[in-house]
mmCIF file with all atom_site columns, C-alpha atoms and ligand atoms in Angstrom:
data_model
loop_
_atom_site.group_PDB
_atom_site.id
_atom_site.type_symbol
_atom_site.label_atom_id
_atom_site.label_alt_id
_atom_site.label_comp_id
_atom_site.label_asym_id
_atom_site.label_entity_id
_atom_site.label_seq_id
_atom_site.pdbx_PDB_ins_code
_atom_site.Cartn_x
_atom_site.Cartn_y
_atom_site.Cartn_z
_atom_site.occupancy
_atom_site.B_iso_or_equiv
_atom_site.pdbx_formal_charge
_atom_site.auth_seq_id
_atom_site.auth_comp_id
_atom_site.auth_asym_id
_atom_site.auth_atom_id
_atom_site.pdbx_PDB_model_num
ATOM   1   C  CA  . UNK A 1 1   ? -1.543  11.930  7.727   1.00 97.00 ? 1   UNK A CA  1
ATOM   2   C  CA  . UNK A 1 2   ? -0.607  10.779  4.420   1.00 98.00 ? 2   UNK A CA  1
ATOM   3   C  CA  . UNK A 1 3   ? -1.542  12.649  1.512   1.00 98.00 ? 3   UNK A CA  1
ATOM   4   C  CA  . UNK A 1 4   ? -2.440  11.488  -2.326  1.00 98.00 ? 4   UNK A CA  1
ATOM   5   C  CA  . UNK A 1 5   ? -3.142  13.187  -5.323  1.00 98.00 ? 5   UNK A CA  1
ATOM   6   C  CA  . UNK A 1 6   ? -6.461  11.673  -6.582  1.00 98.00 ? 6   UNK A CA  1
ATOM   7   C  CA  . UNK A 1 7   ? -5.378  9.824   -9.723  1.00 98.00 ? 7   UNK A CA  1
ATOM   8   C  CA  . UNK A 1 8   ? -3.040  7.789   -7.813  1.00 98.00 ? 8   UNK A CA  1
ATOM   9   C  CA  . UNK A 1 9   ? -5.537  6.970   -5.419  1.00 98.00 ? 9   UNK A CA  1
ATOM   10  C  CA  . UNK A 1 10  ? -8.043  6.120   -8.231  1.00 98.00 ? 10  UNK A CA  1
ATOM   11  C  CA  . UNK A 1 11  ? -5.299  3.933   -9.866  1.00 98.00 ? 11  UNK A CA  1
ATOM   12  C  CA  . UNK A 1 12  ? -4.663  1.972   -7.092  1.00 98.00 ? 12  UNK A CA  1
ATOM   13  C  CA  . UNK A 1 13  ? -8.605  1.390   -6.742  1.00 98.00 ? 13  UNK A CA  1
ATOM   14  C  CA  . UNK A 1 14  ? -7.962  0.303   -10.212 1.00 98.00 ? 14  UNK A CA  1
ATOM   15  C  CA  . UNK A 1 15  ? -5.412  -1.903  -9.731  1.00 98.00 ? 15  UNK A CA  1
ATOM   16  C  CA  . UNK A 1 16  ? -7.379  -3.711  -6.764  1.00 98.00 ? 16  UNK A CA  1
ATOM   17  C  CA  . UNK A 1 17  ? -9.877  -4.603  -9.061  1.00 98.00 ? 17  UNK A CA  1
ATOM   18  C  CA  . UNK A 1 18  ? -8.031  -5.742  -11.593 1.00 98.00 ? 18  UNK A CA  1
ATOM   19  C  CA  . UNK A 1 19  ? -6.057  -8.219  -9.599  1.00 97.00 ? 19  UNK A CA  1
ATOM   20  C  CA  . UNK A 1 20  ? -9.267  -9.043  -7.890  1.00 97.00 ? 20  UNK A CA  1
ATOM   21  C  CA  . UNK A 1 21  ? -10.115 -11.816 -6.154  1.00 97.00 ? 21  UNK A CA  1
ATOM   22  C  CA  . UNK A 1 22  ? -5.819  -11.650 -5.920  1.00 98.00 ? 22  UNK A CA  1
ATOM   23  C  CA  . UNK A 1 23  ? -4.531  -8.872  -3.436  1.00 98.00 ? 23  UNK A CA  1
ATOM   24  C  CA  . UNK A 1 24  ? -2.697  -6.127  -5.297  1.00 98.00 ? 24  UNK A CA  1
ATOM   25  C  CA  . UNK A 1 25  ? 0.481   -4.381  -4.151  1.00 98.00 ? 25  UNK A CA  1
ATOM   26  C  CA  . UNK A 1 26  ? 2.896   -1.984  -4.917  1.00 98.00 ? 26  UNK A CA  1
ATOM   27  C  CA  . UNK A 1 27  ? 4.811   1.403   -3.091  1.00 98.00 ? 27  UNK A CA  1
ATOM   28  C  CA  . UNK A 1 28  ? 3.878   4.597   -3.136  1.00 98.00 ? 28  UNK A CA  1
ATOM   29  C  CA  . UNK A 1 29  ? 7.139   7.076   -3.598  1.00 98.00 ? 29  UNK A CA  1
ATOM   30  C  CA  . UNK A 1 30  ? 7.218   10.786  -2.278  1.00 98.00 ? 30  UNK A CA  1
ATOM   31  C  CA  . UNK A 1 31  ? 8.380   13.556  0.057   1.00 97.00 ? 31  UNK A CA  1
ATOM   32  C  CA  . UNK A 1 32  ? 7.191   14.252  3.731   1.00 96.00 ? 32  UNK A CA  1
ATOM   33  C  CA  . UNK A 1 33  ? 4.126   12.616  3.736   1.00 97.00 ? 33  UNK A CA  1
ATOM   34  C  CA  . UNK A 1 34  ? 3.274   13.318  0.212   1.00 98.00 ? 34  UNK A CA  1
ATOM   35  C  CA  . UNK A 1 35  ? 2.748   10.621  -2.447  1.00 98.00 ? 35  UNK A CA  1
ATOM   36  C  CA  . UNK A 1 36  ? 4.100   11.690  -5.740  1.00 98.00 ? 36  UNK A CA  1
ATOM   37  C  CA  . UNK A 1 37  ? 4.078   8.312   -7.941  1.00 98.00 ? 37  UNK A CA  1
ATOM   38  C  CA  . UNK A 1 38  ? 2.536   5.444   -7.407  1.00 98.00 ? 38  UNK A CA  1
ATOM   39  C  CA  . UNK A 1 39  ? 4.458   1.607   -8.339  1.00 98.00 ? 39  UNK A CA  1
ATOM   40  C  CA  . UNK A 1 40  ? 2.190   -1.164  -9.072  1.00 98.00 ? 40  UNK A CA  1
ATOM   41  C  CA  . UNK A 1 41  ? 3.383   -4.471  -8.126  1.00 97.00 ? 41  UNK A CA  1
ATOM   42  C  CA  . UNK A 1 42  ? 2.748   -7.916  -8.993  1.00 95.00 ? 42  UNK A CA  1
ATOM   43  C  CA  . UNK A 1 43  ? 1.794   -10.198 -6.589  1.00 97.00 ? 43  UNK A CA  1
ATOM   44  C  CA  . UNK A 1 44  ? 4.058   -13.000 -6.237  1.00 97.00 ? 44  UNK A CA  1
ATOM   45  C  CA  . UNK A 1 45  ? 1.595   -15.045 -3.936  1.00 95.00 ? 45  UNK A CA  1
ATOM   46  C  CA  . UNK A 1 46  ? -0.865  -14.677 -6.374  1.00 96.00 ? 46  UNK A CA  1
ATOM   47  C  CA  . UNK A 1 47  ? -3.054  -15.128 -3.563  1.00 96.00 ? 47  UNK A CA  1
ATOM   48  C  CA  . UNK A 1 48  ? -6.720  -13.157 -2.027  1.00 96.00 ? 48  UNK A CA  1
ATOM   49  C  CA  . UNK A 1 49  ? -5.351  -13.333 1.360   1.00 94.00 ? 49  UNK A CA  1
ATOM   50  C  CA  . UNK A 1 50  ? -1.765  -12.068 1.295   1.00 94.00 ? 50  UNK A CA  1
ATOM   51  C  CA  . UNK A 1 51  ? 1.229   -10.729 -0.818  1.00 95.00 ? 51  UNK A CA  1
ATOM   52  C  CA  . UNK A 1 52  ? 4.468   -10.242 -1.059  1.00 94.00 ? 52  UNK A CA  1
ATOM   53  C  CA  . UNK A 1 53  ? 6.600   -7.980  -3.734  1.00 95.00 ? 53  UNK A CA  1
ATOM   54  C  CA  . UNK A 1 54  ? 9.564   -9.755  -5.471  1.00 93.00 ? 54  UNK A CA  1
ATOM   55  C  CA  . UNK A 1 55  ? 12.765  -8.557  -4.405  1.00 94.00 ? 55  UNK A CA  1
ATOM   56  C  CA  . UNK A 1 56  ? 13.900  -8.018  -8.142  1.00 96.00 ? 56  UNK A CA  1
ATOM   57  C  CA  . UNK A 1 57  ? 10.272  -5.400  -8.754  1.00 96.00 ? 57  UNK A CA  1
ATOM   58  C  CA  . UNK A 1 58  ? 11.464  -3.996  -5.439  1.00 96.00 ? 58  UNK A CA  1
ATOM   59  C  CA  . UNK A 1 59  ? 15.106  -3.215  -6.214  1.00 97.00 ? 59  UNK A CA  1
ATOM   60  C  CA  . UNK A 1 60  ? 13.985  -2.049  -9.582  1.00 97.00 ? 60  UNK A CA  1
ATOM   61  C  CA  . UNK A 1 61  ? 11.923  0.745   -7.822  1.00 98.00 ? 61  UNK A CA  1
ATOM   62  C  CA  . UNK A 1 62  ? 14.133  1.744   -4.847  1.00 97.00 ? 62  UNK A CA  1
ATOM   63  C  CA  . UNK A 1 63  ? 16.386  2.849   -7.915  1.00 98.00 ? 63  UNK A CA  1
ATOM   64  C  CA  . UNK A 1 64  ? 14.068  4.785   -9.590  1.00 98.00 ? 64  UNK A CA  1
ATOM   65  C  CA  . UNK A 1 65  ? 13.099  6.576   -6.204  1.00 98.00 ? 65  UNK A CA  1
ATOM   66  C  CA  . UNK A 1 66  ? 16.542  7.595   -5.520  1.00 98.00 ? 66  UNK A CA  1
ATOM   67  C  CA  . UNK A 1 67  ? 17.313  9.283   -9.122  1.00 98.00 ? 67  UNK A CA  1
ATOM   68  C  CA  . UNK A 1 68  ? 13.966  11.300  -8.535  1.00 97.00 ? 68  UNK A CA  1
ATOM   69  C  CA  . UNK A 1 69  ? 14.988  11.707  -5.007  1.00 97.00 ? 69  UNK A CA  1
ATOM   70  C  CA  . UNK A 1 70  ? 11.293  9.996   -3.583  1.00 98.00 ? 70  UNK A CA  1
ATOM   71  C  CA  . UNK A 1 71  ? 11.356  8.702   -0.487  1.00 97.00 ? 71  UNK A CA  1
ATOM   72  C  CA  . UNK A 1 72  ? 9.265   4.974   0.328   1.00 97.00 ? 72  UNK A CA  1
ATOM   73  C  CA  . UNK A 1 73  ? 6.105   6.963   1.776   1.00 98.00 ? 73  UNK A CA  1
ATOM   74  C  CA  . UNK A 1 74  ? 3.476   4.133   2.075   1.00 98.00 ? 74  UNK A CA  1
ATOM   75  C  CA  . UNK A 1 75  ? 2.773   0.376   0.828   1.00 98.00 ? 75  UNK A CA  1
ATOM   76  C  CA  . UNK A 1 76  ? -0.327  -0.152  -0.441  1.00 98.00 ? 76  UNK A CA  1
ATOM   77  C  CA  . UNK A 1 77  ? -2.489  -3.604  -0.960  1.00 98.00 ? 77  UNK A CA  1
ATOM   78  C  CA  . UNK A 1 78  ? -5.695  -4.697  -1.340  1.00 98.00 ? 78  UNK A CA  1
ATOM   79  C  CA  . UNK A 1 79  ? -8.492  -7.070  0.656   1.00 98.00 ? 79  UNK A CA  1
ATOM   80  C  CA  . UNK A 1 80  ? -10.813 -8.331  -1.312  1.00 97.00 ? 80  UNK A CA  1
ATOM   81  C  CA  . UNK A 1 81  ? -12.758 -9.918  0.827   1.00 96.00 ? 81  UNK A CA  1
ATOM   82  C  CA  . UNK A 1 82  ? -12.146 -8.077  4.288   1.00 96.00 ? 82  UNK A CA  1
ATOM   83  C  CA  . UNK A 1 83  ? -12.774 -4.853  5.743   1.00 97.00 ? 83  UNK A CA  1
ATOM   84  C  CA  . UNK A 1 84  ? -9.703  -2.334  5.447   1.00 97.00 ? 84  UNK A CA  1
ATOM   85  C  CA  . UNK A 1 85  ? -7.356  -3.070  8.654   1.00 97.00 ? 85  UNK A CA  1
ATOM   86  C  CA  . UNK A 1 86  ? -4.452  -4.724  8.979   1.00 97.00 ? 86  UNK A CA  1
ATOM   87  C  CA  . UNK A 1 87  ? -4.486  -8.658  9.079   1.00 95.00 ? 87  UNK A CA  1
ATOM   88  C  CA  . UNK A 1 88  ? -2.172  -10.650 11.579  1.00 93.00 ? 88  UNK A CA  1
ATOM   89  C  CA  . UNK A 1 89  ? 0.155   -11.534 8.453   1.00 92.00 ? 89  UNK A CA  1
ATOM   90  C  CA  . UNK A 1 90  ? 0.631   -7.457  7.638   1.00 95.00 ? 90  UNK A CA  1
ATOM   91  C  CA  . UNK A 1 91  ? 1.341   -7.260  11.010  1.00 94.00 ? 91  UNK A CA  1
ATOM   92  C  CA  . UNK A 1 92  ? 4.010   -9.598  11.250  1.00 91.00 ? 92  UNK A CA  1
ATOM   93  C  CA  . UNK A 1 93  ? 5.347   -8.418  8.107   1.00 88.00 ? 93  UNK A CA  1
ATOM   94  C  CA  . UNK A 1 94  ? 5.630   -4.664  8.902   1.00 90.00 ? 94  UNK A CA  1
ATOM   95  C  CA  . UNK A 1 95  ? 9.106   -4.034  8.917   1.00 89.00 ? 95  UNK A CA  1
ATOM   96  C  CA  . UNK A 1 96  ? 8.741   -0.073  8.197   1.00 91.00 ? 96  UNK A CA  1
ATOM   97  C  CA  . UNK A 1 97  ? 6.676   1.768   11.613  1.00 92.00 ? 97  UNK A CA  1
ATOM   98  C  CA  . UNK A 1 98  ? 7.543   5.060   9.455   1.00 94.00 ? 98  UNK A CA  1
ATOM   99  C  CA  . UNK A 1 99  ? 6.246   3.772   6.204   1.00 97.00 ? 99  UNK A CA  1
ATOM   100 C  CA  . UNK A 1 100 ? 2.133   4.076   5.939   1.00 98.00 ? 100 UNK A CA  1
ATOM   101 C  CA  . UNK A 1 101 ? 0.101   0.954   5.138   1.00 98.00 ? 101 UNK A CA  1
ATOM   102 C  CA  . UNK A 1 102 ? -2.461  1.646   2.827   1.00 98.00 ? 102 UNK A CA  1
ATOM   103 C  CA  . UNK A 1 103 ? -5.295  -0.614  2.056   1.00 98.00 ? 103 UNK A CA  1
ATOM   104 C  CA  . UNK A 1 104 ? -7.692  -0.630  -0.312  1.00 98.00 ? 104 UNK A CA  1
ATOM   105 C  CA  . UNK A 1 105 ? -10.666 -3.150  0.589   1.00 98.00 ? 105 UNK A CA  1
ATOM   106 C  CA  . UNK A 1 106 ? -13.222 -4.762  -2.113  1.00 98.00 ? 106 UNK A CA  1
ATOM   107 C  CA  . UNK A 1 107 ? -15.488 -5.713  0.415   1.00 97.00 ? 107 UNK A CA  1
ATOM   108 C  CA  . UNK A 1 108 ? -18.269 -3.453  -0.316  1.00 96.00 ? 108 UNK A CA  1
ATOM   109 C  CA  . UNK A 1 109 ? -19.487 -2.321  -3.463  1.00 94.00 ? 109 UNK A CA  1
ATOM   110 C  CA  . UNK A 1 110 ? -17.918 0.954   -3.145  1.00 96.00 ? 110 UNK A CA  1
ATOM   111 C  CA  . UNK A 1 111 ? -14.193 0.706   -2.302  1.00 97.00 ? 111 UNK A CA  1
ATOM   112 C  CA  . UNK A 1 112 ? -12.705 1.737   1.066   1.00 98.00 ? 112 UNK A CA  1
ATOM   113 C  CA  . UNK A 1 113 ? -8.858  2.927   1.180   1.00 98.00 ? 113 UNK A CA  1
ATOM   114 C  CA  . UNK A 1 114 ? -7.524  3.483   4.936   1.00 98.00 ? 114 UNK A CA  1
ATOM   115 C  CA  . UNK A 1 115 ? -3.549  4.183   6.352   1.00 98.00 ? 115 UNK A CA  1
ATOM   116 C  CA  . UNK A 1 116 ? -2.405  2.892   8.796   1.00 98.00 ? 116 UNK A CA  1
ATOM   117 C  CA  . UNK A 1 117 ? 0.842   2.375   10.516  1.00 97.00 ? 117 UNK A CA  1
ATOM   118 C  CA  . UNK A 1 118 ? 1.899   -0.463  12.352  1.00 96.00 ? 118 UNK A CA  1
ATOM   119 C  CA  . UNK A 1 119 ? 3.884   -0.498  14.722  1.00 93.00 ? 119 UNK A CA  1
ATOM   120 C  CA  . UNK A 1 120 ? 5.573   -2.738  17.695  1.00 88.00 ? 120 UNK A CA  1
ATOM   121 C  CA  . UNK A 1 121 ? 3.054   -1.791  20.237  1.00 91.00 ? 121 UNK A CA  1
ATOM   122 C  CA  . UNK A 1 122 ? -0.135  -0.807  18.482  1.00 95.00 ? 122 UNK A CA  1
ATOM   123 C  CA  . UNK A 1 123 ? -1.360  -0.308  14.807  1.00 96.00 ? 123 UNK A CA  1
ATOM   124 C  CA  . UNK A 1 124 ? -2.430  3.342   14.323  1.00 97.00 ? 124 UNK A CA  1
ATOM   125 C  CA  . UNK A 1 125 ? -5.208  4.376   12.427  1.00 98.00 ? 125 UNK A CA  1
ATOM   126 C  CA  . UNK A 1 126 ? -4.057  7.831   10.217  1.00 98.00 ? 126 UNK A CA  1
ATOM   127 C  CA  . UNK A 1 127 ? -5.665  9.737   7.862   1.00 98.00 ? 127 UNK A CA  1
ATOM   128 C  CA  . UNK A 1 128 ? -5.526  10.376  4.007   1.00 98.00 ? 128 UNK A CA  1
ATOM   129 C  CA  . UNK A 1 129 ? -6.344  13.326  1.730   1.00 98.00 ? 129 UNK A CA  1
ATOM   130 C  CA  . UNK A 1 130 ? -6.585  13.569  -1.385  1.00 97.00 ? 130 UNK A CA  1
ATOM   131 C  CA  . UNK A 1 131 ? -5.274  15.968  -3.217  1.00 97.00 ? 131 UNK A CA  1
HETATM 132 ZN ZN1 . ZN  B 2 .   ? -3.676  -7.262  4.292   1.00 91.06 ? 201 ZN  B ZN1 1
#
């Protein structure tokens, strides 16, 4: 279970639809299966069917984690067009099984957000509250 205080999970809503019809991306930083602080990304594929997170953005944040001692607890990302699982691309780009994938999906008029994490065998559906 992953768990995230509600404005973080209404900001990354946010940010889905402001990058929309672009997938969104960024990290979410906390402790134990917590999220603390939310990182929005930009999108260097500028794409609506996949992202990736420069290296610079990312190297920028993994700093600022470790002076506030946060941990990597999930990577979040948006389908605009798709229902909230993991495509074949997230799949083969999972490198973190311990790291939750959270996706936020356009596809209705009301957003859906769903974890996941993906691992070698099997993707695994987990659950989020908010807090
Ligand atoms: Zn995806």
């Amino acid at each position: 279970m992953i768990k995230i205080p509600k404005p973080i999970y209404i900001a990354m809503i946010e940010h889905a639809r402001k990058e929309s019809p672009l997938e969104c991306c960024g990290i979410l930083g906390g402790r134990d299966g917590t999220v603390e602080k939310g990182f929005e990304f930009s999108n260097t594929e500028k794409s609506p069917i996949r992202y990736s997170m420069s290296p610079q953005e990312q190297l920028k944040v993994f700093e600022e984690m470790e002076k506030e001692s946060l941990e990597m607890v999930g990577i979040y990302h948006s389908h605009t067009h798709t229902i909230p699982f993991p495509s074949e691309t997230d799949v083969r780009l999972a490198f973190y099984p311990e790291v939750f994938s959270v996706i936020i999906s356009l596809k209705e008029e009301t957003p859906v957000v769903k974890a996941f994490r993906i691992r070698e065998d099997a993707i695994y559906p987990e659950e989020i509250e908010m807090i």
